[in-house]
Coordinates of C-alpha atoms in Angstrom, one line a residue:
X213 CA 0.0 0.0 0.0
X214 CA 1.2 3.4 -0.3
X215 CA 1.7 5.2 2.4
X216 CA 1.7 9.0 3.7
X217 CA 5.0 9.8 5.6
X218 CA 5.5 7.8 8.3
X219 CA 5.0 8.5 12.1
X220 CA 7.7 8.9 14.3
X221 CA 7.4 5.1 15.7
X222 CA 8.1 4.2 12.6
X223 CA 4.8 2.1 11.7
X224 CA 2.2 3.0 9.9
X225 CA -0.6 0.4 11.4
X226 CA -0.4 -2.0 14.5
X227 CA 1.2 -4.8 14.0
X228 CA -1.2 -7.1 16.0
X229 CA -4.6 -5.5 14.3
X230 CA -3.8 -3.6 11.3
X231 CA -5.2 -0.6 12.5
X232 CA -3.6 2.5 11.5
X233 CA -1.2 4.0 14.0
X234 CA -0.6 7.8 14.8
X235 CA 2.6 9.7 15.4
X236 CA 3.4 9.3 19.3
X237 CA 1.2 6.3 19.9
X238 CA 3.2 4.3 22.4
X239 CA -0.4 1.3 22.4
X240 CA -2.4 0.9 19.8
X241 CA -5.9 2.1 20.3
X242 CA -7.5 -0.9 18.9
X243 CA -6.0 -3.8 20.4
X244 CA -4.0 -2.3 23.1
X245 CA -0.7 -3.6 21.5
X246 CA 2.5 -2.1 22.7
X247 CA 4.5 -0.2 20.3
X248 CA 7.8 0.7 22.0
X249 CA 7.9 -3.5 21.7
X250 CA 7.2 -3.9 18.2
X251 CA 10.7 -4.4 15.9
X252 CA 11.7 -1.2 14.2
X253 CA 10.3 -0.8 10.7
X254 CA 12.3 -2.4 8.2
X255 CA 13.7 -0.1 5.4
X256 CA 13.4 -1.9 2.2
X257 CA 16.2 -2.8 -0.5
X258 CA 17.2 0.2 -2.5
X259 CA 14.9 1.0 -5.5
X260 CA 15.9 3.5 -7.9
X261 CA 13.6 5.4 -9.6
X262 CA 14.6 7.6 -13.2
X263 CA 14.0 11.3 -12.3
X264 CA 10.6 13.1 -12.8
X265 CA 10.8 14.6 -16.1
X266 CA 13.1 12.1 -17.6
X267 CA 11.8 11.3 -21.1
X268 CA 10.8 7.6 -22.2
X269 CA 13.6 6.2 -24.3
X270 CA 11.5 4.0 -26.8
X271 CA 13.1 2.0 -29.1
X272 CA 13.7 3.0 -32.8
X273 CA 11.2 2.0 -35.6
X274 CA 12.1 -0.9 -37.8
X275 CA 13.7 0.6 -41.1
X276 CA 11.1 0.9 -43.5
X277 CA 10.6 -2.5 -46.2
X278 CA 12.4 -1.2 -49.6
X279 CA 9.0 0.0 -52.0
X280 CA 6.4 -0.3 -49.0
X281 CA 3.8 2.7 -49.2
X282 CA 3.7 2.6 -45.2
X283 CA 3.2 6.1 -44.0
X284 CA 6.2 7.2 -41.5
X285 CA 6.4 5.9 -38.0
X286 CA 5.3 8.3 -35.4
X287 CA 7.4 8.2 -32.6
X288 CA 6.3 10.0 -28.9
X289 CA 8.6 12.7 -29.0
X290 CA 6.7 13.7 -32.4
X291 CA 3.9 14.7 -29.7
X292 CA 4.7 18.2 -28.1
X293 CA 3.3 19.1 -24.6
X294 CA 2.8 16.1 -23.4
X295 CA 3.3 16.6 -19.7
X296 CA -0.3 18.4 -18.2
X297 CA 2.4 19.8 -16.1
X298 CA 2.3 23.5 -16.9
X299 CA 2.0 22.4 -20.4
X300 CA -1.3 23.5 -22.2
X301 CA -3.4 20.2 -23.0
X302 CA -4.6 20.0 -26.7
X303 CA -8.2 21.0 -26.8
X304 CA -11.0 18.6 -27.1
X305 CA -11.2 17.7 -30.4
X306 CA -8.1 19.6 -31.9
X307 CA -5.5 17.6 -33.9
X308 CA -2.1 16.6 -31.8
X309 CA 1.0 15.7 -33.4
X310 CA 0.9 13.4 -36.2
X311 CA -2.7 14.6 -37.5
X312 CA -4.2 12.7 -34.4
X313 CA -7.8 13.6 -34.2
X314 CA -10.8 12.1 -32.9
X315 CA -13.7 13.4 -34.7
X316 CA -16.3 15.6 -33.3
X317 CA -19.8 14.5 -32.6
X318 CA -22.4 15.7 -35.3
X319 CA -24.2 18.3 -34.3
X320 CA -27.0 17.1 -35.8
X321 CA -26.9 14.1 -34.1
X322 CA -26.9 16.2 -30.6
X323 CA -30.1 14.6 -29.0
X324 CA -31.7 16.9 -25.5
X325 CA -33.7 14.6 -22.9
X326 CA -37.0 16.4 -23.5
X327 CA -36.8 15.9 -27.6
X328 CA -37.5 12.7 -29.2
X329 CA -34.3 11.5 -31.4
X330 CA -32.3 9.0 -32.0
X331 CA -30.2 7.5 -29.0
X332 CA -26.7 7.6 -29.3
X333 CA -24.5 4.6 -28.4
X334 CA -25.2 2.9 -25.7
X335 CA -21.7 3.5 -23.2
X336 CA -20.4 0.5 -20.8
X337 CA -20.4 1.2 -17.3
X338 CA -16.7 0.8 -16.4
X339 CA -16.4 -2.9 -14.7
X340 CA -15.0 -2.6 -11.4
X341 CA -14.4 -4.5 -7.9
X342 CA -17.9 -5.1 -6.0
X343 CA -18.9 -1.7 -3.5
X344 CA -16.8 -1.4 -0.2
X345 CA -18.8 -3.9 1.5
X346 CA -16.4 -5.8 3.8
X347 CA -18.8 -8.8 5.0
X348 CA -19.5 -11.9 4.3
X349 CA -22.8 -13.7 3.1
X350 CA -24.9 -13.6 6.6
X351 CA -25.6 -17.5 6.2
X352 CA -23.3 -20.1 5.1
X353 CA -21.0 -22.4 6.5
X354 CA -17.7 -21.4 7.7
X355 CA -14.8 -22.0 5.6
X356 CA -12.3 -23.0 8.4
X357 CA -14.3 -25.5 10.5
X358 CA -17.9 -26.3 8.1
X359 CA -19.4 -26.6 11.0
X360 CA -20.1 -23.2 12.7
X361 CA -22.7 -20.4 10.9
X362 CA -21.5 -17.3 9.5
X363 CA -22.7 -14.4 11.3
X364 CA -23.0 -10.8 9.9
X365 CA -20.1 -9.5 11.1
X366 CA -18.3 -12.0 8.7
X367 CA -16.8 -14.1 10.9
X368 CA -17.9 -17.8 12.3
X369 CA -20.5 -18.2 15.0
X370 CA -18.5 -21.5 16.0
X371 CA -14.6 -21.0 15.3
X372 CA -14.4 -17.3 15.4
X373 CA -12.3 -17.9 11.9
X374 CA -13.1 -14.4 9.6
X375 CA -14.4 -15.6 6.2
X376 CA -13.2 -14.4 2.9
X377 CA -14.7 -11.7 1.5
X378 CA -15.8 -10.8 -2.0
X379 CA -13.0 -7.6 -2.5
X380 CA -10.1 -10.8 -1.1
X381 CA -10.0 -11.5 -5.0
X382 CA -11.4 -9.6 -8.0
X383 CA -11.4 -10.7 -11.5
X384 CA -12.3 -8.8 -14.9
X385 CA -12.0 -8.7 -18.5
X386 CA -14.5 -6.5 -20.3
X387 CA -13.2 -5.2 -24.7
X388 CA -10.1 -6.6 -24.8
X389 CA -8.9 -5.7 -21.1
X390 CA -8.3 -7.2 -18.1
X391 CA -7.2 -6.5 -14.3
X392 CA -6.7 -9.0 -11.6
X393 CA -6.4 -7.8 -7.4
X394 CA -5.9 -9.9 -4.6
X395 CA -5.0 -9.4 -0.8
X396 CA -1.9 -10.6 -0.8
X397 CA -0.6 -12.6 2.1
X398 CA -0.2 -10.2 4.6
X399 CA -2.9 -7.6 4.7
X400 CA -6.6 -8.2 6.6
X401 CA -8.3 -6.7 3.5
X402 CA -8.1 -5.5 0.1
X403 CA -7.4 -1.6 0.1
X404 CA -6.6 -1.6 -3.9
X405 CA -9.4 -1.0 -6.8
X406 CA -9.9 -0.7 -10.3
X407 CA -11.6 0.1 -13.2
X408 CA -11.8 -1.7 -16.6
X409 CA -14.0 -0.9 -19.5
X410 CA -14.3 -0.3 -23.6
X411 CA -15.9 2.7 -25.0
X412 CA -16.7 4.4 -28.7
X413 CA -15.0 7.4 -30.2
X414 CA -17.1 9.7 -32.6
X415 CA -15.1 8.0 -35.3
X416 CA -16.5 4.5 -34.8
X417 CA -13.2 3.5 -33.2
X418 CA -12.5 1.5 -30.4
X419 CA -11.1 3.1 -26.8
X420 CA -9.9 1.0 -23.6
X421 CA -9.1 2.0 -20.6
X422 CA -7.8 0.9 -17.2
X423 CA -7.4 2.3 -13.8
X424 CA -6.0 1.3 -10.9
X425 CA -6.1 2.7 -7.0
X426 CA -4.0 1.9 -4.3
X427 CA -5.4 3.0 -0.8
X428 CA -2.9 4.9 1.3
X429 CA -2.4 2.9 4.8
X430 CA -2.0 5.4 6.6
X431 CA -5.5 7.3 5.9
X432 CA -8.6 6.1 7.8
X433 CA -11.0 4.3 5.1
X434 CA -8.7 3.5 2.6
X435 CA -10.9 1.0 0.8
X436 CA -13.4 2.8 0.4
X437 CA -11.4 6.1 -0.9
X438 CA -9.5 3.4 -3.9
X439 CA -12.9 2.2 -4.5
X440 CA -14.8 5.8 -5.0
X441 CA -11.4 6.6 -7.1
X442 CA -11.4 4.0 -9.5
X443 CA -15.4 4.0 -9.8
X444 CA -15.3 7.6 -10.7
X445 CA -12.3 8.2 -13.4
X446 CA -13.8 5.3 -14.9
X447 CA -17.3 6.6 -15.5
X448 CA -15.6 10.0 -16.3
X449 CA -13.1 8.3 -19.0
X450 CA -16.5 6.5 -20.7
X451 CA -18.7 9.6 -20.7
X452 CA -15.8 12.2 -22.3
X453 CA -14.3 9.7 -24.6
X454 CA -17.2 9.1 -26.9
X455 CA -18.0 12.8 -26.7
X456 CA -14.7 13.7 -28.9
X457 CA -12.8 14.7 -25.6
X458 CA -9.1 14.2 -26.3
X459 CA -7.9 11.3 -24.3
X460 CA -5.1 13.4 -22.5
X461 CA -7.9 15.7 -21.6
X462 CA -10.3 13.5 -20.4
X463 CA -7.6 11.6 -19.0
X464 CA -6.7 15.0 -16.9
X465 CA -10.7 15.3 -16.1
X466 CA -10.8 11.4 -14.9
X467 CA -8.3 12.4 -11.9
X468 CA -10.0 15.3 -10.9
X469 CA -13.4 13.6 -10.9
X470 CA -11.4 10.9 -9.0
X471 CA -9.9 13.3 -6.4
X472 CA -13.3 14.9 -5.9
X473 CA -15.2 11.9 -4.9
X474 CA -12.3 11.1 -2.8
X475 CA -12.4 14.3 -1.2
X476 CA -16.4 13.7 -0.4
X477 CA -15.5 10.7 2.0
X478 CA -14.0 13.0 4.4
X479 CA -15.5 13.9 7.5
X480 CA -16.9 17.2 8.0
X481 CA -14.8 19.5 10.4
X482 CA -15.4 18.8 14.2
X483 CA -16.6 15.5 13.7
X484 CA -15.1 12.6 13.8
X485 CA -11.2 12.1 15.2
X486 CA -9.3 15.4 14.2
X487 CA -6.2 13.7 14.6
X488 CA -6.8 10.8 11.8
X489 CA -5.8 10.9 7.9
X490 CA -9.0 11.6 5.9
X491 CA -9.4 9.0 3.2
X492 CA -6.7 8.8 0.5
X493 CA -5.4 6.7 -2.2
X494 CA -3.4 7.2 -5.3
X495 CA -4.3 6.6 -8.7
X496 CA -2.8 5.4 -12.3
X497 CA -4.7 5.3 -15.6
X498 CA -4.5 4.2 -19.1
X499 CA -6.1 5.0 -22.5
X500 CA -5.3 3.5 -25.6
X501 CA -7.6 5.0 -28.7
X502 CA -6.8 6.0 -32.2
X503 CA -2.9 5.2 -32.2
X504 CA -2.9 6.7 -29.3
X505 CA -1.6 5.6 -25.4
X506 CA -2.2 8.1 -22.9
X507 CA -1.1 7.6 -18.6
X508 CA -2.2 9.7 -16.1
X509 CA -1.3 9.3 -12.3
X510 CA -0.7 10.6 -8.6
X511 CA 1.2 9.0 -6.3
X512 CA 2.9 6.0 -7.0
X513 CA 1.3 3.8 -8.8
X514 CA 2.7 2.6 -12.1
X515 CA 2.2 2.1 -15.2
X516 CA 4.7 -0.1 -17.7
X517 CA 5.1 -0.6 -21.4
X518 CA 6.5 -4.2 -22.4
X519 CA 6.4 -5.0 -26.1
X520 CA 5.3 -7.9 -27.7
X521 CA 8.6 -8.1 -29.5
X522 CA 11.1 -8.8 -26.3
X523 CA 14.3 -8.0 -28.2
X524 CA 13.6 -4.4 -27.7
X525 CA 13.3 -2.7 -24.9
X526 CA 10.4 -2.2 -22.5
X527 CA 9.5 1.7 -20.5
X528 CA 8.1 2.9 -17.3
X529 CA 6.1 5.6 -18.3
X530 CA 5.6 7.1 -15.0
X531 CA 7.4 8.7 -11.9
X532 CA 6.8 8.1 -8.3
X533 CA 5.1 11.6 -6.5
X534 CA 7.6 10.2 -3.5
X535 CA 10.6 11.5 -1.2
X536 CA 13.1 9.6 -2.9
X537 CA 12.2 10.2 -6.4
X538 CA 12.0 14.5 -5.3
X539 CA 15.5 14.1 -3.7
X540 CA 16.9 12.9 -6.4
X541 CA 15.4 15.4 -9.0
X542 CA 16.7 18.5 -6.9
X543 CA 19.8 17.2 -7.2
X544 CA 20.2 17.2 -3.2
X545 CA 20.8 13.3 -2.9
X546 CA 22.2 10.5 -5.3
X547 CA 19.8 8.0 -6.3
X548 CA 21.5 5.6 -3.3
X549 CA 21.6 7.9 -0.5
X550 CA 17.8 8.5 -1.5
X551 CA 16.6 5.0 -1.2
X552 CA 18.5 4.1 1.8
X553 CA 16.6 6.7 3.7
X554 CA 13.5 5.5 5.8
X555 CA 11.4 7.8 4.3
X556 CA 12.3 7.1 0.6
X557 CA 8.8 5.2 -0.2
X558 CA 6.9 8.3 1.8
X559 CA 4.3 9.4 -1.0
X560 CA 4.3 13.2 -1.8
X561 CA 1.1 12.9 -4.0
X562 CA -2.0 11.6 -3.5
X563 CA -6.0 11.5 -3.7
X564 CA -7.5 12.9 -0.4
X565 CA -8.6 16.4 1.3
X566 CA -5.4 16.7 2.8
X567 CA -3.4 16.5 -0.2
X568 CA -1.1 19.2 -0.2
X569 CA -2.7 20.2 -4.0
X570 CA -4.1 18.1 -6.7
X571 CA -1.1 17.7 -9.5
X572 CA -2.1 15.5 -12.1
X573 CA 0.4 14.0 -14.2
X574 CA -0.4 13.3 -17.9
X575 CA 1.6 12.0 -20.8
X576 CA 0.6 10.5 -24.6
X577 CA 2.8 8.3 -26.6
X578 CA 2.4 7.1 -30.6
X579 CA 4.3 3.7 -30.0
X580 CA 5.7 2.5 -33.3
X581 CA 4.7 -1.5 -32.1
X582 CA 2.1 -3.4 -30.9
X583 CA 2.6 -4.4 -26.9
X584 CA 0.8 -4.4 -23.8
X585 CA 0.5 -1.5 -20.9
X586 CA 1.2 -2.7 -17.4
X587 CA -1.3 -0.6 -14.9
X588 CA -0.8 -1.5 -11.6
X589 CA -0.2 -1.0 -7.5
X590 CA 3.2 -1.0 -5.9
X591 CA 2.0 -4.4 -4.3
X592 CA 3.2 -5.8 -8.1
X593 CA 6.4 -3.2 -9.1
X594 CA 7.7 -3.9 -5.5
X595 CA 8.5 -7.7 -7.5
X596 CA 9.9 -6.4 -11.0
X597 CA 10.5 -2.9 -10.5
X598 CA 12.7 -2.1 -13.2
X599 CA 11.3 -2.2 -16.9
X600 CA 13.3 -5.2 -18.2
X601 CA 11.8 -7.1 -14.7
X602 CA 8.9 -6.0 -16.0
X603 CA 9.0 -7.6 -19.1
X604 CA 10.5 -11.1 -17.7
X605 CA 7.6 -11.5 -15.8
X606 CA 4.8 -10.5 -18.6
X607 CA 3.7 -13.6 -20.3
X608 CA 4.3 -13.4 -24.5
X609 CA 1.3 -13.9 -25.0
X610 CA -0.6 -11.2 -22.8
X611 CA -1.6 -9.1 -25.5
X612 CA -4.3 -11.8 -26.6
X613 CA -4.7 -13.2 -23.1
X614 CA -4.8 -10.8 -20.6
X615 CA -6.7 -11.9 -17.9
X616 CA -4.6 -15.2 -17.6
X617 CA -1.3 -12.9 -17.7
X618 CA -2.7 -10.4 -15.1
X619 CA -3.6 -13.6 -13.0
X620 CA 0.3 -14.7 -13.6
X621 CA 1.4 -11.5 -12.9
X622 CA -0.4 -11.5 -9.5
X623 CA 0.8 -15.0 -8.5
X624 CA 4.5 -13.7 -9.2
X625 CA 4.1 -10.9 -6.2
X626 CA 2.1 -13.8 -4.3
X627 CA 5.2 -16.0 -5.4
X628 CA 7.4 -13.5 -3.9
X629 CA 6.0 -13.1 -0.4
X630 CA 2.6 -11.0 -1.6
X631 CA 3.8 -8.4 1.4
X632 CA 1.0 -5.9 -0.3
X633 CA -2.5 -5.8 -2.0
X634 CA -1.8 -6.8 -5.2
X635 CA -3.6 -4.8 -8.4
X636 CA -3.0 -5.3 -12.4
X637 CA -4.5 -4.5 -15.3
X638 CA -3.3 -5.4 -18.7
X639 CA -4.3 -2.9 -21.7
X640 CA -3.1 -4.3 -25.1
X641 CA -1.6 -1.7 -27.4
X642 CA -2.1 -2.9 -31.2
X643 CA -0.1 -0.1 -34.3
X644 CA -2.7 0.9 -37.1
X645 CA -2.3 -1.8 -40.3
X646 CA 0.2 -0.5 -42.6
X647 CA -0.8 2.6 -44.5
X648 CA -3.3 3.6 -42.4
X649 CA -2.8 7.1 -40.9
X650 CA -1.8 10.0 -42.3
X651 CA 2.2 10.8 -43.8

């Protein structure tokens, strides 16, 4: 999970119940455990990160068959502005680099609720894990013992053994795209989310998109801030799409929708426990439409490009809003004095109403091959951080099988010790056939 900085104790929840810990607690609230016993927070194994604002080095384009009429290969550095970072976005509907356009909706087409008119195409509902509903069926036998009833607090009326519940392990594949979350091994519940779906450009074209939420540990109701997250950047990302919005644009619009319902789970001031995190959770996105793959994040959360060809290279195309990866953009630390601090994995960005400020991060690429986006939680990049890990780990064959790969993918960080929630989501990238485009 990702995790705000840490309190002084160095843990961010109790180690006997889970339940998130606050700077100076010396017992934990919940369970009454004592702190100044618990082993000191272990600092993980370096993990570098590539600076924020270091461009993607993607591999060159094949030279060109001698006499083919293929149009040139666009490459991403043919598209200008494409950090949302003080950078204007392109408008909605205005060609980008390499005469990318999505076509604006007809006019005449335009249908108001109170008029009769044709209906315009139908738009999927983003598939996403079940709502934050922790418990368990209310009847059943328990899973431990098969003896005792289940009562409807989730755990066994006999045994006292707490029964899986239905966000434990999510499964979907809906156009072409898949994501797979899971516990992990050491967590008491699922904090991660996500959001899978397929929708329609003006043009008649097909879209995709993924995201993916990671709750923040240290926040109080971090399932229910990943789940709000994911559940509104996907609705967002179907409704502009087929609207003509430019997917970096509605990409943008996805976060801030996402922030906003995030922000809604917060208490209102002087209720509540003044000194607890409000709900938080970072986010990662991907939309592939037109030629086109757009990312859009905060926090860290990342998102991977592996292509089907493995002799060339594979990208991160994001960079971590953390301590570390700051550090070592300012230039104040070296990338291993960074990592070795404690408070290198300490998030800087997040989804919540105590974020410092909302700073979405948006790029667009024109790969020149076909390949697959990796979208996922740290509870998978923790197990093949680097790109070329990455790419070991992604089954050849993901582009046409993506659940199945997400599902290895998962049981690699499960494989591995599955310390974190685990979330992935697989979005195949395919090039245009050759001469389609424009020169």
């Amino acid at each position: 999970m990702s995790q705000k900085p840490k309190p002084s104790h160095g843990l961010a929840a109790c180690p006997g119940c889970a339940e998130p810990l606050e700077s100076g607690d010396r017992f934990c609230g919940a369970c009454g455990y004592d702190l100044s016993a618990a082993p000191a927070a272990e600092t993980g194994p370096d993990r570098p990160t590539v600076a924020i604002g270091t461009p993607v080095n993607w591999p060159d384009a094949p030279p060109r068959e001698p006499g083919s009429l293929s149009t040139m290969t666009q490459h991403p550095g043919d598209l200008p502005g494409t950090d949302s970072g003080g950078h204007d976005l392109p408008a909605p509907g205005a060609p980008a680099a390499g005469d990318f356009e999505l076509a604006a909706p007809d006019p005449r087409a335009a249908v108001r609720v109170d008029e009769p008119g044709p209906a315009p195409a139908p738009v999927p509902a983003p598939a996403r894990g079940p709502a934050p509903d922790p418990a368990a069926p209310a009847a059943g036998l328990c899973v431990a013992c098969r003896a005792g009833r289940v009562d409807t607090d989730g755990y066994c009326e006999n045994c006292g053994h707490a029964q899986p519940r239905e966000r434990d392990h999510m499964e979907r594949e809906l156009g072409g795209v898949a994501a797979v979350s899971d516990r992990g091994l050491r967590h008491h519940r699922n904090e991660d989310a996500f959001a899978v779906s397929s929708a329609t450009l003006p043009d008649g074209s097909p879209a995709t998109l993924a995201v993916v939420c990671d709750g923040v540990s240290s926040a109080t109701r971090p399932d229910e801030a990943s789940a709000a997250a994911a559940e509104a950047a996907g609705a967002a990302l179907c409704a502009a799409l087929p609207r003509g919005t430019h997917p970096q644009q509605a990409m943008h619009e996805a976060i801030v929708a996402a922030s906003e319902a995030v922000n809604s789970l917060a208490e209102p001031a002087g209720e509540g426990d003044p000194h607890r995190n409000a709900p938080a959770c970072t986010i990662v996105g991907s939309v592939v439409a037109d030629g086109l793959l757009v990312v859009g994040w905060v926090g860290d959360s990342r998102a991977y490009w592996v292509p089907d060809d493995r002799a060339t290279p594979a990208a991160r195309l994001t960079e971590d809003d953390s301590w570390a990866a700051q550090m070592v953009a300012a230039g104040l630390m070296s990338e291993a004095e960074a990592y070795a601090d404690e408070r290198a994995h300490a998030i800087t960005g997040w989804l919540g109403a105590d974020a410092y400020e909302l700073d979405p991060h948006t790029v667009a690429f024109k790969p020149d091959r076909s390949g697959v986006v990796v979208v996922c939680t740290d509870g998978l990049w923790n197990y093949a951080e680097g790109p070329e890990d990455m790419a070991r780990v992604v089954p050849p064959d993901a582009a046409d099988r993506p659940l199945h790969s997400a599902r290895v993918l998962v049981g690699h960080a499960l494989d591995g010790g599955g310390h974190d929630n685990i979330t992935v989501a697989l979005v195949p990238f395919a090039v245009p056939p050759q001469g389609a485009g424009s020169a």
